Amino acid sequence: MKVLVGLSLLVFLAGVTYRIYGWLTQTVLTTDKASTGRPSAALKGAMETVFSGEFFTLIKTFFTDILFQKRLLNKSALRWAAHSLIFFGFIALLLMHGLGTGVSEFFFRDYQSTIQPYLSLRNLFGLMVLLGLAIAIYRRLTDAPQRVKSYGSDWLAIAIVGAIILSGMVLESSKISSYSAFTVMAEDYGGITEPDELLPLETYWAAEHGLVSPNIAKPYDPALIEEGREIAGDTCMECHAPAQSAFISYSLAKVVGPIVSGLGDEGVVNVLFYLHIICCVGLLAWLPFSKMFHVIATPISLLINGVMGFKEPGKDPANVVNRRMVGLSACTHCGSCSELCSSLMFYESFQNDFILPSEKVQILKRVAAGQKVDEQTLANLQKGLYICTSCDRCSEICPSGINLRELFISSRYQLLNQGIPETSMLSHFSFPLSLTRNFIDDHKNALKKLEKIFKDSFSKLKDLTSITVSDPVQVGTDSYQSCYACQRCSNICPVVRLYDDPVAELDMLPHQIIFSLGIGNKDIAMGSQMIWSCSTCYLCQEHCPNKVELTDIFYNLKNAAITQMEGGRA
Amino acid sequence: MKLAFFQGCNIPIRIEQYAVSAETVLKKLGVELEIVEEFTCCGYPVRNVDEKAYIIPSVRNMAIAEKKGLDIMVICNCCFASLQKARSVMANNPELAVEINEILAKDGLKFEGTGTVKHFLTVLHEDIGLEAIKKQLVNMVSELNLSVIHGCHILRPREVTLFDDSFVPRITDELIALTGATSLDWRGKLECCGAALGGLNSELSQTLLQEKIDGARDAGAQFVTPVCSYCHLQFDTTQLNMREQRQDQDVLPVLLLPQLLGLCLGIDEKVLGIEQNSTIEPLHVDNLKALLGPPVEKKKKRKKRPQKEAA
């Protein structure tokens, strides 16, 4: 057993070291430049924070956000209940029971595993964890965040923690019922080996403490029980509370007892013991490599968030990258962000998982860990990163305090720099980005790539050698057919009037676009700069005497142009 | 009266003072607002890319409000137009309506069309009414000239937005008049701030904005008063960004309508977040406060003002 514990501890420590090394060296995408001097920057940042006025912010964050989980409570009382039950139940079990007698006695004076209140407390804490897990399972099954998938690893985490508690409880109940455990204890602690003392004690223990004995059967002799009670009073009860105190295991023993006895109690107790230990050390060894690493990463992320908030850009670029990496490993895939994502409904239209912030984090984790991701997935990720309203709700809600805003913005531009053209840049998602004055050159360069594709995808009015009339075009409305060429639209257009030679700048003026639709040529209409210079002020449409829906038609042409630029036929 | 407050994406994170000042003013006038956590983006940002993707979120938002039995109140013009557009599509395109309702059914929602969408200005002007607001005024301003920029998507297309007269709007002017301030007739009043091109054709976007800034200044405006959140961001943020490159002009400060109205209702300027407008300096607030005085009947004087042709 010591070998097992030692081994898993080694794996755990190696894993944690590896993960922390990852925080200080990994980057989300390879073009990340601020990767030198990150360990020293992290140390310096941490030291500066601890030895400044921010120290009290750290204390406050520790109590409100880490222990009390205030952010989670704000999000959902049910989730908070589940997390608190699991967290406090598990930590209490760990300190009272899991880390060995030394630790137990440090936190609980006079601790002995067989006396009260510890028998009951152990069951109570176990019950808390189980209840919490039950809520978590219920939530994943019925109240799951819409559109967020549960992965195998999400279930595995629940399964392992559940297995620890359940195996512990079954182990305890099998010990309660075990005859061999009884004889060993009677001999070791009571010095009782003679049958005339053993039989009454055994009867009493079978009648009232859940023992399943091969020697005696119901109905028990009341006189023997009384005699046994006296013996027990003299020899056992001083340091062994009644087994009923372990209220769950005692009830469980009634079911488990006969089975254990039938299978051979000594062997079963041993097997259960090792099962329980294996579950525990398994969790320990698995922890650094799974989402359970959040027990280490999330407090750190919350502390960083408490001091810096998510709106501050961060002074030291090296620490900004560090924070990003801590953030990635602090994600528990709880889905709170995706549930409240402003772009939620765009997922319905584009069917791109990466529109949801929680799924962006999952893939970015993989990218950061150096896993190969194919081009198509990267293109989808880029689109998912771009279809974002910059509302920052995800960063505000994240119970782990991850600066998703910064993570997503930097990842977006690092991907755009890798050269995959992004047609979503032509949407109004670009507007809030233009306000922040970050990544100005990256943004311009990425737009230039699109401009080139736009120029190559369509023919221009000036390339037209002869005019032919084709079938009517589909632009969402027939109103263009009512145009009687008064040119009111082009005369009132605030964009047209800006230029001395508007045709040179815009390729076609609004009325010319309507004309081109009239002769069935949608291609030159889609290819005109006019539609991407349209300020969508609707003055043309409002003033058109024949109710041609110009602005709506321009929107339709933009949609079609983007589809064509994406490679499909409009 | 209780309404579901549809804030959109820009206001909560970038123009919180607009939400707070509007909320405070409405509370004073007896209108309660409920923040609905489930509201998502109105869909507007994606309109260049996919019209259907643009419509769906607004239908969902309206369905959520319907389920709560609340009408929606909007500040942002682009949100307002998106919601109104979605309503018009649902009424006029039964096939698409069925398809969208199938998508909403996944979230247990259905759009019935029973609720309405009101702009903040309509709530002030129609639901509360000019007279009721006037009764509550404790201050009025004198000698304050504002350039209101209505923004495009609240007015046009008129068949969809169903707000005021799209050629000669009067709601905003009448609300401004209550405070004693003058809403100037100026050449950008009904025109575009350029926001729709921001980030995809930024140069043109900024040219359009500069034209409006110049227009407002030439008309003698002390403040510009945008209605839409996008216009606000253009004047309050892009203007400052532009000024980093050319410092030859004074900044034209932004004052929001509920901030002005709030001052006249006796609400503290800190609550109204006037200094949270990036273009506002402490001096501007002091000047504004100096203009405040007890309400006086000034209506006749304003009526004499010749009505110039708008647009």
PDB file of C-alpha atoms in Angstrom, chain A residues 74-75 146-147 310-311 339-346 348-351 386-387 389-393 396-397 405 423-432 434-437 443 447 451 492 494-495 497-499 506 529 531-539 541-544 547 551-552 555-556 558-560 562-563, chain B residues 8-10 12-14 16 36-54 56-57 60 85 103-104 106-108 152-153 155-160 166-167 187 190-192 194-202 204-208 211-212 229-230 233-234 237-238 241-242 244-245 311:
ATOM      1  CA  ASN A  74     -24.358  34.481  -8.008  1.00  0.00           C
ATOM      2  CA  LYS A  75     -24.696  32.186 -10.985  1.00  0.00           C
ATOM      3  CA  GLN A 146     -28.007  24.268 -23.391  1.00  0.00           C
ATOM      4  CA  ARG A 147     -25.807  23.231 -26.303  1.00  0.00           C
ATOM      5  CA  PHE A 310     -10.752  41.075 -16.189  1.00  0.00           C
ATOM      6  CA  LYS A 311     -10.910  44.534 -17.706  1.00  0.00           C
ATOM      7  CA  GLU A 339     -25.302  29.446 -21.010  1.00  0.00           C
ATOM      8  CA  LEU A 340     -25.177  33.224 -20.868  1.00  0.00           C
ATOM      9  CA  CYS A 341     -23.244  33.767 -24.073  1.00  0.00           C
ATOM     10  CA  SER A 342     -24.681  36.641 -26.044  1.00  0.00           C
ATOM     11  CA  SER A 343     -23.847  34.812 -29.259  1.00  0.00           C
ATOM     12  CA  LEU A 344     -25.741  31.718 -28.107  1.00  0.00           C
ATOM     13  CA  MET A 345     -28.319  31.860 -30.883  1.00  0.00           C
ATOM     14  CA  PHE A 346     -25.692  32.284 -33.589  1.00  0.00           C
ATOM     15  CA  GLU A 348     -28.116  27.670 -34.042  1.00  0.00           C
ATOM     16  CA  SER A 349     -27.378  29.263 -37.389  1.00  0.00           C
ATOM     17  CA  PHE A 350     -23.720  28.413 -37.835  1.00  0.00           C
ATOM     18  CA  GLN A 351     -23.581  25.094 -35.986  1.00  0.00           C
ATOM     19  CA  TYR A 386     -14.879  36.094 -34.282  1.00  0.00           C
ATOM     20  CA  ILE A 387     -18.628  35.526 -33.863  1.00  0.00           C
ATOM     21  CA  THR A 389     -20.259  40.473 -29.476  1.00  0.00           C
ATOM     22  CA  SER A 390     -17.449  41.471 -27.089  1.00  0.00           C
ATOM     23  CA  CYS A 391     -20.076  41.790 -24.363  1.00  0.00           C
ATOM     24  CA  ASP A 392     -17.695  40.247 -21.798  1.00  0.00           C
ATOM     25  CA  ARG A 393     -20.486  38.371 -20.066  1.00  0.00           C
ATOM     26  CA  GLU A 396     -18.004  38.361 -15.748  1.00  0.00           C
ATOM     27  CA  ILE A 397     -19.782  35.115 -15.028  1.00  0.00           C
ATOM     28  CA  ARG A 405     -12.041  38.277 -22.823  1.00  0.00           C
ATOM     29  CA  THR A 423     -15.241  36.566 -43.728  1.00  0.00           C
ATOM     30  CA  SER A 424     -16.906  37.346 -40.392  1.00  0.00           C
ATOM     31  CA  MET A 425     -14.599  40.351 -40.195  1.00  0.00           C
ATOM     32  CA  LEU A 426     -17.069  41.994 -42.573  1.00  0.00           C
ATOM     33  CA  SER A 427     -19.720  41.883 -39.859  1.00  0.00           C
ATOM     34  CA  HIS A 428     -20.442  44.379 -37.101  1.00  0.00           C
ATOM     35  CA  PHE A 429     -18.555  42.145 -34.686  1.00  0.00           C
ATOM     36  CA  SER A 430     -15.650  44.239 -35.939  1.00  0.00           C
ATOM     37  CA  PHE A 431     -17.120  47.416 -34.495  1.00  0.00           C
ATOM     38  CA  PRO A 432     -16.311  46.913 -30.786  1.00  0.00           C
ATOM     39  CA  SER A 434     -12.252  48.962 -33.637  1.00  0.00           C
ATOM     40  CA  LEU A 435     -12.944  50.842 -30.404  1.00  0.00           C
ATOM     41  CA  THR A 436     -10.249  49.165 -28.338  1.00  0.00           C
ATOM     42  CA  ARG A 437      -7.242  50.203 -30.412  1.00  0.00           C
ATOM     43  CA  HIS A 443      -6.796  43.671 -37.967  1.00  0.00           C
ATOM     44  CA  LEU A 447      -8.884  42.646 -43.746  1.00  0.00           C
ATOM     45  CA  GLU A 451     -10.188  42.465 -49.847  1.00  0.00           C
ATOM     46  CA  ILE A 492     -29.336  61.256 -51.089  1.00  0.00           C
ATOM     47  CA  PRO A 494     -24.277  60.207 -47.590  1.00  0.00           C
ATOM     48  CA  VAL A 495     -21.452  57.969 -48.772  1.00  0.00           C
ATOM     49  CA  ARG A 497     -21.590  62.545 -51.686  1.00  0.00           C
ATOM     50  CA  LEU A 498     -18.266  62.138 -49.856  1.00  0.00           C
ATOM     51  CA  TYR A 499     -16.334  61.505 -53.057  1.00  0.00           C
ATOM     52  CA  LEU A 506     -17.463  52.659 -55.135  1.00  0.00           C
ATOM     53  CA  GLN A 529     -17.373  48.238 -53.379  1.00  0.00           C
ATOM     54  CA  ILE A 531     -22.205  47.392 -50.788  1.00  0.00           C
ATOM     55  CA  TRP A 532     -19.254  47.360 -48.352  1.00  0.00           C
ATOM     56  CA  SER A 533     -19.234  51.139 -48.143  1.00  0.00           C
ATOM     57  CA  CYS A 534     -22.971  51.331 -47.480  1.00  0.00           C
ATOM     58  CA  SER A 535     -23.479  52.844 -44.050  1.00  0.00           C
ATOM     59  CA  THR A 536     -26.899  51.128 -43.852  1.00  0.00           C
ATOM     60  CA  CYS A 537     -28.521  54.462 -42.971  1.00  0.00           C
ATOM     61  CA  TYR A 538     -31.586  53.523 -45.045  1.00  0.00           C
ATOM     62  CA  LEU A 539     -31.938  57.072 -46.425  1.00  0.00           C
ATOM     63  CA  GLN A 541     -34.773  53.156 -49.155  1.00  0.00           C
ATOM     64  CA  GLU A 542     -36.787  55.687 -47.158  1.00  0.00           C
ATOM     65  CA  HIS A 543     -36.667  58.255 -49.910  1.00  0.00           C
ATOM     66  CA  CYS A 544     -37.283  55.940 -52.855  1.00  0.00           C
ATOM     67  CA  LYS A 547     -40.374  51.707 -52.470  1.00  0.00           C
ATOM     68  CA  THR A 551     -30.631  48.819 -48.088  1.00  0.00           C
ATOM     69  CA  ASP A 552     -32.300  45.470 -47.549  1.00  0.00           C
ATOM     70  CA  TYR A 555     -27.697  43.370 -47.043  1.00  0.00           C
ATOM     71  CA  ASN A 556     -28.835  40.477 -49.196  1.00  0.00           C
ATOM     72  CA  LYS A 558     -23.483  41.195 -48.793  1.00  0.00           C
ATOM     73  CA  ASN A 559     -24.774  37.859 -47.477  1.00  0.00           C
ATOM     74  CA  ALA A 560     -24.491  36.355 -50.961  1.00  0.00           C
ATOM     75  CA  ILE A 562     -19.777  36.335 -48.295  1.00  0.00           C
ATOM     76  CA  THR A 563     -21.226  32.943 -49.161  1.00  0.00           C
TER      77      THR A 563
ATOM     78  CA  GLY B   8     -28.049  44.672 -25.713  1.00  0.00           C
ATOM     79  CA  CYS B   9     -24.341  43.923 -25.696  1.00  0.00           C
ATOM     80  CA  ASN B  10     -22.737  47.355 -25.785  1.00  0.00           C
ATOM     81  CA  PRO B  12     -23.868  46.875 -20.003  1.00  0.00           C
ATOM     82  CA  ILE B  13     -20.138  46.709 -20.593  1.00  0.00           C
ATOM     83  CA  ARG B  14     -19.325  49.911 -22.439  1.00  0.00           C
ATOM     84  CA  GLU B  16     -23.313  51.409 -18.235  1.00  0.00           C
ATOM     85  CA  VAL B  36     -33.652  39.582 -17.970  1.00  0.00           C
ATOM     86  CA  GLU B  37     -30.533  37.467 -17.756  1.00  0.00           C
ATOM     87  CA  GLU B  38     -31.551  35.166 -20.617  1.00  0.00           C
ATOM     88  CA  PHE B  39     -31.620  37.915 -23.239  1.00  0.00           C
ATOM     89  CA  THR B  40     -28.883  37.462 -25.804  1.00  0.00           C
ATOM     90  CA  CYS B  41     -27.496  39.660 -28.545  1.00  0.00           C
ATOM     91  CA  CYS B  42     -30.258  41.074 -30.782  1.00  0.00           C
ATOM     92  CA  GLY B  43     -28.588  39.608 -33.868  1.00  0.00           C
ATOM     93  CA  TYR B  44     -27.629  42.905 -35.469  1.00  0.00           C
ATOM     94  CA  PRO B  45     -23.851  42.272 -35.642  1.00  0.00           C
ATOM     95  CA  VAL B  46     -24.311  39.303 -37.954  1.00  0.00           C
ATOM     96  CA  ARG B  47     -26.636  40.984 -40.429  1.00  0.00           C
ATOM     97  CA  ASN B  48     -23.972  41.493 -43.087  1.00  0.00           C
ATOM     98  CA  VAL B  49     -23.251  37.782 -42.985  1.00  0.00           C
ATOM     99  CA  ASP B  50     -26.568  35.955 -42.742  1.00  0.00           C
ATOM    100  CA  GLU B  51     -30.033  37.483 -42.639  1.00  0.00           C
ATOM    101  CA  LYS B  52     -31.684  34.494 -40.981  1.00  0.00           C
ATOM    102  CA  ALA B  53     -29.023  34.325 -38.282  1.00  0.00           C
ATOM    103  CA  TYR B  54     -29.785  38.012 -37.730  1.00  0.00           C
ATOM    104  CA  ILE B  56     -33.492  34.352 -34.937  1.00  0.00           C
ATOM    105  CA  PRO B  57     -31.980  35.884 -31.764  1.00  0.00           C
ATOM    106  CA  ARG B  60     -36.018  34.386 -29.150  1.00  0.00           C
ATOM    107  CA  LYS B  85     -37.545  43.672 -37.972  1.00  0.00           C
ATOM    108  CA  ILE B 103     -35.555  26.275 -33.174  1.00  0.00           C
ATOM    109  CA  LEU B 104     -37.006  28.106 -30.176  1.00  0.00           C
ATOM    110  CA  LYS B 106     -35.494  23.490 -28.090  1.00  0.00           C
ATOM    111  CA  ASP B 107     -35.437  26.031 -25.289  1.00  0.00           C
ATOM    112  CA  GLY B 108     -39.120  25.590 -24.525  1.00  0.00           C
ATOM    113  CA  CYS B 152     -30.705  55.684 -38.520  1.00  0.00           C
ATOM    114  CA  HIS B 153     -32.188  52.466 -37.313  1.00  0.00           C
ATOM    115  CA  LEU B 155     -36.303  55.933 -37.838  1.00  0.00           C
ATOM    116  CA  ARG B 156     -35.818  53.817 -40.936  1.00  0.00           C
ATOM    117  CA  PRO B 157     -37.253  51.822 -42.590  1.00  0.00           C
ATOM    118  CA  ARG B 158     -40.416  53.379 -41.187  1.00  0.00           C
ATOM    119  CA  GLU B 159     -42.594  50.381 -42.095  1.00  0.00           C
ATOM    120  CA  VAL B 160     -40.489  48.269 -39.752  1.00  0.00           C
ATOM    121  CA  SER B 166     -39.137  59.242 -40.059  1.00  0.00           C
ATOM    122  CA  PHE B 167     -38.775  62.450 -42.084  1.00  0.00           C
ATOM    123  CA  ARG B 187     -27.297  68.830 -40.930  1.00  0.00           C
ATOM    124  CA  LEU B 190     -31.133  62.367 -39.165  1.00  0.00           C
ATOM    125  CA  GLU B 191     -27.951  60.967 -40.645  1.00  0.00           C
ATOM    126  CA  CYS B 192     -25.458  58.211 -40.068  1.00  0.00           C
ATOM    127  CA  GLY B 194     -20.647  55.737 -39.416  1.00  0.00           C
ATOM    128  CA  ALA B 195     -20.717  52.992 -36.785  1.00  0.00           C
ATOM    129  CA  ALA B 196     -22.000  50.349 -39.184  1.00  0.00           C
ATOM    130  CA  LEU B 197     -18.698  50.578 -41.050  1.00  0.00           C
ATOM    131  CA  GLY B 198     -16.473  50.618 -37.961  1.00  0.00           C
ATOM    132  CA  GLY B 199     -13.875  47.874 -38.039  1.00  0.00           C
ATOM    133  CA  LEU B 200     -14.667  46.795 -41.590  1.00  0.00           C
ATOM    134  CA  ASN B 201     -14.257  50.092 -43.398  1.00  0.00           C
ATOM    135  CA  SER B 202     -12.956  52.252 -40.576  1.00  0.00           C
ATOM    136  CA  LEU B 204     -15.051  55.730 -44.212  1.00  0.00           C
ATOM    137  CA  SER B 205     -16.659  55.228 -40.834  1.00  0.00           C
ATOM    138  CA  GLN B 206     -14.498  57.958 -39.347  1.00  0.00           C
ATOM    139  CA  THR B 207     -15.092  60.308 -42.268  1.00  0.00           C
ATOM    140  CA  LEU B 208     -18.822  60.026 -41.674  1.00  0.00           C
ATOM    141  CA  GLU B 211     -18.708  65.126 -40.839  1.00  0.00           C
ATOM    142  CA  LYS B 212     -21.209  64.901 -37.989  1.00  0.00           C
ATOM    143  CA  SER B 229     -25.549  53.103 -28.329  1.00  0.00           C
ATOM    144  CA  TYR B 230     -23.546  52.784 -31.541  1.00  0.00           C
ATOM    145  CA  LEU B 233     -19.648  54.887 -28.961  1.00  0.00           C
ATOM    146  CA  GLN B 234     -18.721  56.704 -32.153  1.00  0.00           C
ATOM    147  CA  THR B 237     -14.887  56.610 -28.007  1.00  0.00           C
ATOM    148  CA  THR B 238     -14.027  56.750 -31.720  1.00  0.00           C
ATOM    149  CA  ASN B 241      -9.323  57.666 -30.834  1.00  0.00           C
ATOM    150  CA  MET B 242      -9.401  59.894 -33.919  1.00  0.00           C
ATOM    151  CA  GLU B 244      -5.053  60.986 -30.982  1.00  0.00           C
ATOM    152  CA  GLN B 245      -4.072  61.407 -34.615  1.00  0.00           C
ATOM    153  CA  ALA B 311     -32.602  66.433 -43.297  1.00  0.00           C
TER     154      ALA B 311
END
